[in-house]
Short mmCIF file of C-alpha atoms and ligand atoms in Angstrom, two decimals:
data_model
loop_
_atom_site.label_atom_id
_atom_site.label_comp_id
_atom_site.label_asym_id
_atom_site.label_seq_id
_atom_site.Cartn_x
_atom_site.Cartn_y
_atom_site.Cartn_z
CA MET U 1 0.00 0.00 0.00
CA PHE U 2 1.08 3.53 -0.74
CA GLU U 3 1.07 4.63 2.94
CA HIS U 4 3.89 2.22 3.75
CA ILE U 5 6.34 3.45 1.12
CA ASP U 6 9.57 4.95 2.41
CA PHE U 7 10.42 7.36 -0.39
CA SER U 8 13.80 8.29 1.12
CA SER U 9 15.00 4.73 0.54
CA ILE U 10 14.35 4.86 -3.23
CA ASP U 11 17.57 5.28 -5.23
CA VAL U 12 16.76 8.01 -7.76
CA THR U 13 20.20 7.77 -9.39
CA ALA U 14 19.22 4.31 -10.71
CA PRO U 15 17.03 4.12 -13.85
CA PRO U 16 13.26 4.22 -13.18
CA PRO U 17 11.43 0.87 -12.86
CA ALA U 18 9.10 -0.08 -15.75
CA GLN U 19 6.40 -1.50 -13.46
CA GLU U 20 3.50 0.59 -12.06
CA PRO U 21 2.91 1.91 -9.42
CA GLU U 22 6.61 1.44 -8.48
CA ARG U 23 7.61 3.70 -11.37
CA GLN U 24 5.50 6.53 -9.97
CA TYR U 25 6.91 5.99 -6.45
CA TYR U 26 10.36 6.48 -7.99
CA PHE U 27 9.26 9.77 -9.58
CA ILE U 28 7.60 10.92 -6.35
CA ALA U 29 10.96 10.36 -4.61
CA LYS U 30 12.73 12.25 -7.39
CA ALA U 31 10.29 15.19 -7.32
CA LYS U 32 10.68 15.34 -3.53
CA LYS U 33 14.45 15.80 -3.92
CA LEU U 34 14.11 18.40 -6.70
CA LEU U 35 11.63 20.40 -4.66
CA SER U 36 13.61 20.36 -1.47
CA VAL U 37 16.67 21.71 -3.37
CA LYS U 38 14.55 24.40 -5.01
CA SER U 39 12.86 25.36 -1.78
CA SER U 40 16.20 25.80 0.03
CA GLU U 41 17.53 27.85 -2.90
CA ILE U 42 14.71 30.34 -2.71
CA GLY U 43 14.45 30.17 1.07
CA ARG U 44 10.75 29.38 1.44
CA PRO U 45 8.38 26.43 1.05
CA LEU U 46 6.75 26.00 -2.35
CA THR U 47 2.98 26.11 -2.70
CA ALA U 48 0.55 24.37 -5.04
CA MET U 49 -3.11 24.64 -5.97
CA VAL U 50 -5.39 22.46 -8.06
CA LYS U 51 -8.53 24.03 -9.50
CA THR U 52 -11.31 21.70 -10.62
CA PHE U 53 -13.83 22.38 -13.35
CA GLY U 54 -16.73 20.00 -13.96
CA CYS U 55 -18.06 16.84 -12.40
CA GLN U 56 -17.44 14.68 -9.35
CA MET U 57 -15.09 12.44 -11.36
CA ASN U 58 -12.88 15.46 -11.87
CA GLU U 59 -13.18 16.36 -8.17
CA ARG U 60 -11.93 12.91 -7.30
CA ASP U 61 -9.10 13.11 -9.86
CA SER U 62 -8.07 16.42 -8.30
CA GLU U 63 -7.84 14.76 -4.89
CA LYS U 64 -5.38 12.29 -6.43
CA LEU U 65 -3.38 15.10 -8.02
CA ARG U 66 -3.27 16.95 -4.69
CA GLY U 67 -2.15 13.71 -3.04
CA ILE U 68 0.92 13.63 -5.31
CA LEU U 69 1.65 17.34 -4.89
CA GLU U 70 1.55 17.14 -1.10
CA THR U 71 3.58 13.93 -1.00
CA VAL U 72 6.36 15.54 -3.01
CA GLY U 73 6.44 18.50 -0.63
CA TYR U 74 4.24 21.29 -1.95
CA GLN U 75 2.16 23.14 0.63
CA PRO U 76 -1.48 23.28 -0.39
CA THR U 77 -3.11 26.67 -1.02
CA ASP U 78 -6.46 27.84 -2.40
CA SER U 79 -4.89 30.81 -4.13
CA GLU U 80 -3.71 30.88 -7.72
CA GLU U 81 -0.74 32.95 -6.55
CA ALA U 82 1.09 29.66 -6.03
CA ASP U 83 4.31 28.08 -7.31
CA PHE U 84 2.43 25.25 -8.99
CA VAL U 85 -1.04 25.76 -10.45
CA LEU U 86 -2.90 22.90 -12.09
CA TYR U 87 -6.25 23.29 -13.86
CA ASN U 88 -8.24 20.07 -14.10
CA THR U 89 -10.61 20.94 -16.93
CA CYS U 90 -14.04 19.93 -18.22
CA THR U 91 -15.39 20.07 -21.76
CA VAL U 92 -18.90 18.66 -21.46
CA ARG U 93 -20.42 22.01 -22.44
CA GLU U 94 -18.79 24.92 -24.21
CA ASN U 95 -19.04 27.38 -21.32
CA ALA U 96 -16.79 25.06 -19.26
CA ASN U 97 -14.05 25.62 -21.89
CA LEU U 98 -14.59 29.38 -22.02
CA LYS U 99 -14.14 29.64 -18.26
CA VAL U 100 -10.77 27.90 -18.50
CA TYR U 101 -9.44 30.25 -21.20
CA GLY U 102 -10.58 33.24 -19.15
CA ARG U 103 -8.67 32.02 -16.07
CA LEU U 104 -5.59 31.10 -18.10
CA GLY U 105 -5.14 34.71 -19.22
CA TYR U 106 -5.13 35.72 -15.56
CA LEU U 107 -2.56 32.99 -14.69
CA GLY U 108 -0.22 34.33 -17.40
CA GLY U 109 -0.20 37.68 -15.56
CA LEU U 110 0.65 35.97 -12.25
CA LYS U 111 3.50 34.04 -13.84
CA LYS U 112 5.19 37.27 -14.93
CA LYS U 113 5.42 38.20 -11.24
CA ASN U 114 6.62 34.79 -9.98
CA PRO U 115 9.51 33.29 -12.01
CA HIS U 116 9.22 30.00 -10.07
CA MET U 117 5.63 29.44 -11.12
CA VAL U 118 4.80 26.22 -13.00
CA ILE U 119 1.43 26.05 -14.81
CA ALA U 120 -0.12 22.70 -15.75
CA MET U 121 -3.36 21.73 -17.46
CA CYS U 122 -5.12 18.36 -17.48
CA GLY U 123 -8.57 16.79 -17.76
CA CYS U 124 -11.16 16.33 -20.49
CA MET U 125 -10.49 19.54 -22.43
CA MET U 126 -6.90 18.47 -23.05
CA GLN U 127 -8.12 15.40 -24.96
CA GLU U 128 -9.26 17.72 -27.76
CA ALA U 129 -6.57 18.45 -30.34
CA GLU U 130 -7.88 21.99 -31.08
CA VAL U 131 -7.55 22.92 -27.41
CA VAL U 132 -3.93 21.79 -27.20
CA ASP U 133 -3.17 23.67 -30.46
CA LYS U 134 -4.71 26.81 -29.05
CA ILE U 135 -2.70 26.59 -25.81
CA GLN U 136 0.49 25.98 -27.78
CA LYS U 137 -0.18 29.06 -29.90
CA SER U 138 -1.74 31.54 -27.52
CA TYR U 139 -0.68 30.47 -24.01
CA ARG U 140 3.01 29.70 -24.41
CA PHE U 141 3.62 30.13 -20.68
CA VAL U 142 1.91 26.78 -19.85
CA ASN U 143 4.56 24.25 -18.72
CA LEU U 144 2.71 20.94 -18.77
CA ILE U 145 -0.33 19.51 -20.56
CA PHE U 146 -1.63 15.98 -19.98
CA GLY U 147 -4.94 14.20 -20.49
CA THR U 148 -7.39 11.89 -18.75
CA HIS U 149 -5.77 8.54 -19.62
CA ASN U 150 -2.31 9.16 -18.19
CA ILE U 151 -3.28 11.04 -15.03
CA TYR U 152 -1.70 8.21 -13.00
CA LYS U 153 1.72 9.28 -14.26
CA PHE U 154 1.42 12.79 -12.90
CA ALA U 155 4.52 12.34 -10.67
CA GLU U 156 6.59 11.41 -13.72
CA LEU U 157 5.25 14.36 -15.74
CA LEU U 158 5.85 16.69 -12.82
CA VAL U 159 9.53 15.71 -12.74
CA SER U 160 9.81 16.43 -16.50
CA ALA U 161 8.16 19.83 -16.01
CA LEU U 162 10.50 20.68 -13.12
CA GLU U 163 13.57 19.65 -15.10
CA ASN U 164 12.65 21.30 -18.42
CA ASP U 165 11.88 24.81 -19.56
CA ARG U 166 9.96 23.84 -22.69
CA MET U 167 6.25 23.01 -22.75
CA ILE U 168 5.64 19.31 -22.07
CA ILE U 169 2.64 17.72 -23.76
CA ASP U 170 1.59 14.13 -23.14
CA ILE U 171 -1.87 13.14 -24.38
CA TRP U 172 -3.00 9.56 -24.98
CA LYS U 173 -5.93 8.58 -27.20
CA ASP U 174 -7.15 5.79 -24.93
CA THR U 175 -5.93 3.28 -22.37
CA ASP U 176 -6.89 -0.02 -20.84
CA LYS U 177 -4.68 0.60 -17.84
CA ILE U 178 -5.83 1.18 -14.25
CA VAL U 179 -3.05 1.91 -11.75
CA GLU U 180 -3.92 1.30 -8.09
CA ASP U 181 -2.24 2.42 -4.86
CA LEU U 182 -1.42 6.03 -5.57
CA PRO U 183 -1.95 8.75 -2.94
CA ALA U 184 -5.02 11.02 -2.66
CA LYS U 185 -5.69 14.07 -0.50
CA ARG U 186 -9.37 14.16 0.43
CA THR U 187 -11.32 17.42 0.52
CA TYR U 188 -13.53 16.06 3.32
CA SER U 189 -12.28 13.88 6.16
CA PHE U 190 -15.56 11.98 6.48
CA LYS U 191 -16.68 11.38 2.90
CA SER U 192 -15.01 10.40 -0.31
CA GLY U 193 -15.65 9.63 -3.94
CA VAL U 194 -14.49 6.20 -5.08
CA ASN U 195 -14.00 5.48 -8.77
CA ILE U 196 -15.49 2.14 -9.69
CA MET U 197 -15.13 2.53 -13.44
CA PHE U 198 -13.71 4.89 -16.00
CA GLY U 199 -14.91 5.92 -19.46
CA CYS U 200 -18.19 5.43 -21.26
CA ASN U 201 -19.33 3.25 -24.18
CA ASN U 202 -22.72 4.80 -24.76
CA PHE U 203 -22.04 7.49 -27.34
CA CYS U 204 -25.14 9.57 -26.69
CA SER U 205 -25.14 11.70 -29.82
CA TYR U 206 -24.68 15.07 -28.03
CA CYS U 207 -21.99 13.94 -25.59
CA ILE U 208 -18.23 14.32 -25.82
CA VAL U 209 -17.43 12.16 -22.77
CA PRO U 210 -16.81 8.87 -24.66
CA TYR U 211 -14.28 10.68 -26.86
CA VAL U 212 -12.36 12.30 -24.01
CA ARG U 213 -12.67 9.63 -21.31
CA GLY U 214 -12.31 6.58 -23.55
CA ARG U 215 -13.88 3.14 -23.34
CA GLU U 216 -15.48 1.67 -20.24
CA ARG U 217 -13.07 0.02 -17.79
CA SER U 218 -14.11 -1.32 -14.39
CA ARG U 219 -11.89 -1.61 -11.35
CA ARG U 220 -11.79 -5.02 -9.71
CA PRO U 221 -14.15 -5.40 -6.72
CA ILE U 222 -11.21 -6.42 -4.52
CA ASP U 223 -9.41 -3.12 -5.24
CA ILE U 224 -12.56 -1.09 -4.65
CA ILE U 225 -13.32 -2.81 -1.34
CA ARG U 226 -9.71 -2.47 -0.19
CA GLU U 227 -9.80 1.25 -0.95
CA ILE U 228 -13.10 1.70 0.93
CA GLU U 229 -11.81 -0.27 3.93
CA GLY U 230 -8.76 2.00 3.98
CA LEU U 231 -10.96 5.10 3.77
CA VAL U 232 -13.22 3.90 6.60
CA ALA U 233 -10.16 3.18 8.76
CA ASP U 234 -9.19 6.80 8.08
CA GLY U 235 -12.52 8.26 9.26
CA VAL U 236 -14.73 8.09 6.16
CA VAL U 237 -18.40 7.25 6.81
CA GLU U 238 -19.89 8.03 3.39
CA VAL U 239 -18.71 6.95 -0.06
CA MET U 240 -19.92 8.02 -3.48
CA LEU U 241 -19.24 5.29 -6.03
CA LEU U 242 -18.36 7.05 -9.26
CA GLY U 243 -18.74 6.07 -12.90
CA GLN U 244 -20.27 7.57 -16.05
CA ASN U 245 -22.68 4.66 -16.17
CA VAL U 246 -22.43 2.66 -12.94
CA ASN U 247 -25.21 0.28 -13.98
CA SER U 248 -22.96 -1.33 -16.55
CA TYR U 249 -20.19 -1.84 -13.96
CA GLY U 250 -18.21 -5.07 -14.12
CA LYS U 251 -19.29 -6.30 -17.55
CA ASN U 252 -15.75 -6.40 -18.94
CA LEU U 253 -13.96 -7.76 -15.89
CA GLU U 254 -12.20 -11.12 -16.14
CA GLU U 255 -14.75 -12.40 -13.65
CA PRO U 256 -17.86 -10.35 -14.46
CA VAL U 257 -19.70 -8.81 -11.51
CA THR U 258 -22.89 -6.72 -11.57
CA PHE U 259 -23.25 -3.33 -9.95
CA ALA U 260 -25.90 -4.78 -7.61
CA GLN U 261 -23.38 -7.44 -6.49
CA LEU U 262 -20.68 -4.83 -5.96
CA LEU U 263 -23.06 -2.79 -3.79
CA GLN U 264 -23.73 -5.82 -1.63
CA GLU U 265 -20.00 -6.21 -1.06
CA VAL U 266 -19.55 -2.52 -0.25
CA GLU U 267 -22.46 -2.76 2.21
CA LYS U 268 -20.47 -5.34 4.21
CA VAL U 269 -17.67 -2.88 5.03
CA ASP U 270 -17.93 -2.34 8.79
CA GLY U 271 -18.10 1.26 9.93
CA LEU U 272 -19.33 2.58 6.59
CA GLN U 273 -22.64 4.39 7.11
CA ARG U 274 -23.79 5.76 3.78
CA ILE U 275 -23.34 4.59 0.21
CA ARG U 276 -24.18 6.82 -2.74
CA PHE U 277 -23.50 6.32 -6.41
CA MET U 278 -23.68 8.16 -9.68
CA THR U 279 -24.53 8.17 -12.54
CA SER U 280 -27.18 5.60 -13.48
CA HIS U 281 -28.25 5.13 -17.06
CA PRO U 282 -31.98 4.30 -17.24
CA LYS U 283 -31.40 1.67 -19.95
CA ASP U 284 -29.28 -0.49 -17.61
CA LEU U 285 -31.10 -0.07 -14.29
CA SER U 286 -31.78 -3.62 -13.12
CA ASP U 287 -34.49 -5.06 -10.88
CA ASP U 288 -31.68 -6.55 -8.79
CA LEU U 289 -30.31 -3.08 -8.13
CA ILE U 290 -33.74 -1.85 -7.02
CA GLN U 291 -34.05 -4.78 -4.60
CA VAL U 292 -30.54 -4.27 -3.23
CA MET U 293 -31.29 -0.58 -2.64
CA LYS U 294 -34.63 -1.37 -1.05
CA ASN U 295 -33.18 -3.90 1.39
CA SER U 296 -30.03 -2.02 2.27
CA SER U 297 -29.53 -0.06 5.46
CA LYS U 298 -26.59 1.89 4.03
CA ILE U 299 -27.43 2.71 0.42
CA CYS U 300 -29.02 6.15 0.37
CA HIS U 301 -32.51 6.33 -1.02
CA HIS U 302 -31.47 8.78 -3.68
CA LEU U 303 -31.14 8.03 -7.36
CA HIS U 304 -29.85 10.34 -10.05
CA LEU U 305 -31.49 9.10 -13.24
CA PRO U 306 -30.76 11.36 -16.22
CA LEU U 307 -33.78 11.80 -18.49
CA GLN U 308 -32.21 14.17 -21.08
CA SER U 309 -35.53 14.45 -22.95
CA GLY U 310 -39.08 13.19 -22.53
CA SER U 311 -39.62 12.83 -26.27
CA SER U 312 -39.24 9.26 -27.57
CA ARG U 313 -38.43 10.69 -30.99
CA LEU U 314 -35.55 12.77 -29.62
CA LEU U 315 -34.35 10.02 -27.26
CA LYS U 316 -33.87 7.85 -30.33
CA ILE U 317 -31.80 10.51 -32.10
CA MET U 318 -29.88 11.07 -28.87
CA ASN U 319 -29.04 7.34 -28.92
CA ARG U 320 -30.27 6.91 -25.35
CA LYS U 321 -31.71 3.41 -25.99
CA TYR U 322 -34.91 3.95 -23.99
CA ASP U 323 -38.13 5.76 -24.79
CA LYS U 324 -40.53 7.86 -22.72
CA GLU U 325 -42.64 4.82 -21.77
CA LYS U 326 -39.65 2.76 -20.66
CA TYR U 327 -38.34 5.65 -18.53
CA LEU U 328 -41.73 6.19 -16.89
CA GLU U 329 -42.02 2.47 -16.25
CA VAL U 330 -38.63 2.43 -14.47
CA ALA U 331 -39.58 5.53 -12.45
CA GLU U 332 -42.91 4.01 -11.42
CA LYS U 333 -41.24 0.76 -10.38
CA LEU U 334 -38.76 2.70 -8.28
CA ARG U 335 -41.53 4.70 -6.59
CA ARG U 336 -43.51 1.53 -5.90
CA GLU U 337 -40.59 -0.42 -4.46
CA ILE U 338 -38.87 2.44 -2.57
CA PRO U 339 -41.57 5.00 -1.69
CA ASP U 340 -39.22 7.39 0.13
CA LEU U 341 -36.77 7.49 -2.79
CA SER U 342 -35.58 10.88 -3.90
CA LEU U 343 -35.23 11.06 -7.68
CA THR U 344 -33.09 13.65 -9.45
CA THR U 345 -32.23 14.05 -13.09
CA ASP U 346 -30.41 15.85 -15.93
CA ILE U 347 -32.38 17.41 -18.79
CA ILE U 348 -31.10 18.99 -22.00
CA VAL U 349 -33.14 21.71 -23.68
CA GLY U 350 -32.68 22.63 -27.35
CA PHE U 351 -31.21 19.42 -28.76
CA PRO U 352 -31.16 19.77 -32.59
CA GLY U 353 -34.64 19.46 -34.06
CA GLU U 354 -36.45 19.79 -30.70
CA THR U 355 -40.00 20.96 -31.41
CA GLU U 356 -42.54 22.42 -28.98
CA GLU U 357 -44.25 19.00 -28.99
CA ASP U 358 -40.99 17.29 -28.00
CA PHE U 359 -40.50 19.84 -25.26
CA GLN U 360 -44.05 19.28 -23.99
CA GLU U 361 -43.19 15.57 -23.64
CA THR U 362 -40.27 16.55 -21.41
CA LEU U 363 -42.55 18.72 -19.25
CA ASP U 364 -45.00 15.82 -19.09
CA VAL U 365 -42.32 13.43 -17.72
CA VAL U 366 -41.24 16.06 -15.17
CA ARG U 367 -44.86 16.40 -13.99
CA ARG U 368 -45.33 12.65 -13.76
CA VAL U 369 -42.04 11.64 -12.16
CA ARG U 370 -41.90 14.62 -9.78
CA TYR U 371 -38.16 15.03 -9.32
CA ASP U 372 -36.73 16.35 -6.07
CA SER U 373 -34.37 18.39 -8.19
CA ALA U 374 -33.06 18.50 -11.73
CA PHE U 375 -30.01 19.87 -13.46
CA THR U 376 -31.24 21.60 -16.59
CA PHE U 377 -28.79 22.28 -19.42
CA ILE U 378 -28.96 24.24 -22.62
CA TYR U 379 -27.75 22.01 -25.44
CA SER U 380 -24.15 22.80 -26.27
CA LYS U 381 -22.68 21.81 -29.61
CA ARG U 382 -19.56 19.67 -29.10
CA THR U 383 -17.31 19.29 -32.14
CA GLY U 384 -16.81 15.66 -33.07
CA THR U 385 -20.17 14.42 -31.76
CA PRO U 386 -22.90 13.31 -34.22
CA ALA U 387 -25.31 16.02 -32.98
CA ALA U 388 -22.86 18.82 -33.81
CA VAL U 389 -23.40 18.29 -37.53
CA MET U 390 -27.18 17.94 -37.36
CA GLU U 391 -28.69 20.68 -39.45
CA ASN U 392 -31.77 21.73 -37.52
CA GLN U 393 -30.13 23.50 -34.55
CA VAL U 394 -32.78 25.31 -32.46
CA PRO U 395 -32.67 29.15 -32.37
CA GLU U 396 -31.35 30.66 -29.15
CA GLU U 397 -34.51 32.64 -28.19
CA ILE U 398 -36.64 29.51 -28.43
CA ILE U 399 -34.21 27.53 -26.28
CA LYS U 400 -34.10 30.31 -23.70
CA ASP U 401 -37.90 30.43 -23.48
CA ARG U 402 -38.14 26.64 -23.07
CA PHE U 403 -35.33 26.60 -20.56
CA ASP U 404 -37.12 29.19 -18.39
CA ARG U 405 -40.39 27.29 -18.52
CA LEU U 406 -38.68 24.01 -17.63
CA LEU U 407 -36.77 25.57 -14.76
CA ALA U 408 -39.95 27.11 -13.32
CA LEU U 409 -41.71 23.72 -13.37
CA VAL U 410 -38.72 21.82 -11.97
CA GLN U 411 -38.40 24.31 -9.13
CA GLU U 412 -42.11 24.33 -8.30
CA ILE U 413 -42.19 20.52 -8.08
CA GLY U 414 -38.82 20.37 -6.33
CA ARG U 415 -40.13 22.67 -3.59
CA GLU U 416 -43.22 20.53 -3.10
CA MET U 417 -41.18 17.33 -3.01
CA SER U 418 -38.63 18.76 -0.56
CA SER U 419 -41.34 19.99 1.81
CA ARG U 420 -42.78 16.48 2.25
CA LEU U 421 -40.30 15.86 5.08
CA GLN U 422 -41.38 18.85 7.18
CA GLY U 423 -41.97 17.93 10.82
CA LYS U 424 -40.00 14.68 10.61
CA THR U 425 -36.87 13.87 12.58
CA LEU U 426 -34.16 12.38 10.38
CA PRO U 427 -30.42 11.70 10.54
CA VAL U 428 -28.18 14.43 9.12
CA LEU U 429 -24.49 13.92 8.34
CA VAL U 430 -22.82 17.19 9.33
CA GLU U 431 -20.47 18.53 6.64
CA HIS U 432 -19.25 21.96 7.79
CA VAL U 433 -19.95 25.04 9.87
CA ASN U 434 -22.46 27.26 8.08
CA GLU U 435 -20.70 29.90 5.98
CA GLN U 436 -23.19 32.70 6.77
CA ASP U 437 -23.88 31.99 10.43
CA ASP U 438 -21.27 30.22 12.55
CA ALA U 439 -23.86 29.29 15.18
CA LEU U 440 -25.22 26.82 12.61
CA VAL U 441 -23.82 23.70 10.97
CA THR U 442 -24.75 22.38 7.54
CA GLY U 443 -25.28 18.75 6.66
CA ARG U 444 -27.18 16.44 4.36
CA LEU U 445 -30.10 14.09 4.72
CA GLU U 446 -29.89 10.65 3.22
CA ASN U 447 -31.81 11.98 0.19
CA ASN U 448 -29.09 14.64 -0.27
CA LEU U 449 -31.17 17.64 0.87
CA VAL U 450 -29.24 20.27 2.80
CA VAL U 451 -30.15 21.02 6.44
CA HIS U 452 -28.86 23.92 8.56
CA PHE U 453 -29.22 23.63 12.34
CA PRO U 454 -27.60 24.93 15.54
CA GLY U 455 -24.27 23.25 16.25
CA ASP U 456 -20.49 23.58 16.17
CA SER U 457 -17.41 22.24 14.42
CA SER U 458 -17.12 19.26 16.80
CA MET U 459 -20.11 17.76 14.95
CA ILE U 460 -18.40 17.64 11.54
CA GLY U 461 -18.48 14.10 10.17
CA LYS U 462 -21.03 12.98 12.78
CA THR U 463 -24.59 11.89 12.13
CA VAL U 464 -27.14 13.76 14.23
CA ASP U 465 -30.92 13.29 14.44
CA VAL U 466 -32.49 16.59 13.43
CA TYR U 467 -36.06 17.81 13.64
CA LEU U 468 -36.90 19.35 10.25
CA LYS U 469 -38.65 22.52 11.30
CA GLU U 470 -38.96 24.72 8.21
CA CYS U 471 -38.53 23.90 4.56
CA HIS U 472 -37.10 26.78 2.53
CA GLY U 473 -37.40 25.38 -0.96
CA PHE U 474 -34.24 23.37 -1.38
CA TYR U 475 -32.99 23.31 2.20
CA TYR U 476 -34.30 22.88 5.72
CA ILE U 477 -33.77 24.76 8.94
CA GLY U 478 -33.79 22.20 11.73
CA GLU U 479 -33.14 21.59 15.39
CA PRO U 480 -31.19 18.75 16.99
CA ALA U 481 -33.72 16.24 18.33
CA GLU U 482 -33.77 15.76 22.10
N1 5AD A 1 -25.00 19.89 -24.06
C1 5AD A 1 -25.72 20.08 -22.94
N2 5AD A 1 -25.69 19.23 -21.91
C2 5AD A 1 -24.91 18.13 -22.02
N3 5AD A 1 -24.69 17.12 -21.17
C3 5AD A 1 -23.82 16.26 -21.74
N4 5AD A 1 -23.47 16.72 -22.95
C4 5AD A 1 -24.15 17.87 -23.15
C5 5AD A 1 -24.20 18.80 -24.21
N5 5AD A 1 -23.52 18.64 -25.34
C6 5AD A 1 -25.37 17.00 -19.90
C7 5AD A 1 -26.21 15.73 -19.81
C8 5AD A 1 -25.42 14.86 -18.86
C9 5AD A 1 -24.79 15.89 -17.96
C10 5AD A 1 -23.62 15.43 -17.19
O1 5AD A 1 -24.39 16.89 -18.86
O2 5AD A 1 -27.46 16.06 -19.27
O3 5AD A 1 -26.25 13.97 -18.13
FE1 SF4 A 2 -22.29 11.07 -22.07
FE2 SF4 A 2 -24.30 9.37 -22.48
FE3 SF4 A 2 -21.93 8.45 -21.55
FE4 SF4 A 2 -23.49 9.95 -19.96
S1 SF4 A 2 -24.01 7.91 -20.80
S2 SF4 A 2 -21.27 10.19 -20.27
S3 SF4 A 2 -24.45 11.37 -21.42
S4 SF4 A 2 -22.33 9.37 -23.57
#
């Protein structure tokens, strides 16, 4: 295990081993030496920050990147005025890319003031050739660019960046490799994301993820369980199992395992209190999974089930492999089997060719399923996806009008759904002291709703029974139960 490695005993004058993770341990040891020399030269410790754009997968990747940076001797900081700044980027919608370019300009200014500054970029955006071209042309001050498939070799790339003045670019098209036993620095002491699979094979016609994250690869159950046991021993009580499509987990393992079977194994980990997972694809949601959720005392009764559109016609063009009826059937089954389930979703407005009738079908599903909350997105054209070259793109004003109507409905229903718990006493896992009022703490119910109630920092990471006094739309004000 990584925790037991003595980096000072690794001989960095010898050639690096070919085997992983030993090769990365060698480069961690080497980076440690380089940094300690540099830090004594300039007479102060060196600092590093990692900024994350995008989803929970990226958040988890950033924890791994921070783990390496801290192990090699950087002091963590939240400020971009640091000696090492790494942007972990997202490209799922265009505005994610625009944000990154905006920030990069600002970083260039900071680098002029700090000659020791190293700037690195990684994540989904870097898997797009046009992006790397643009950085090479317009942002020459970037030191290191790497992608999603070789993130495990960050220590090795870091050493190259520290030893070279030229821009280092290392992007892979795909990989079948999963490297275990590398460090991670968690954002929260009491909860953690856990990758169970990487990549996506679904090729929904609007989505760039399969192109930038590659084909589906599942981690072995034994590695997942070992990681969770290690996390629990280190104070974690809640895990979020992460994958683009967790319901197809395990299909390509040497010994195939279903997601429902994996959940049953995770449930057995002593000391673990809450299990969450995301994201589920409606086409693969099995009856077994519903039964495992229903009978579990640890799996949270919350399911994120992306709808994308309520129109069977559009769902077909989106390549979602279910239609409106099938989705409603799954939702009804879930409601019947697990009545207190909280359902959330993702919806795209303005997919090419979307008519008012298609949009009405989406509103109809929202009214029937009654989501606790929904992420609503304006369709964003992603170069390289089939939808990007579809001719009938919807005009902006029409999309905006539909988006506003959808949001109003989603919020109205969300408020009603959230308020159904008013007056109940339920367990809340405390996450942090409230940012606005330090006499309050903020935590989450099993269904993921936020609750603020009187308390202090000693409660962080603890589960407290809270009386849910007032519902304020998407959060509750509560009181600790006697
Ligand atoms: N445009 C808008 N939304 C998108 N999503 C994925 N690709 C696009 C796109 N091109 C949304 C989907 C997905 C969520 C993570 O992002 O709703 O479920
Ligand atoms: Fe994208 Fe579809 Fe894969 Fe989700 S399932 S990541 S929307 S291609």
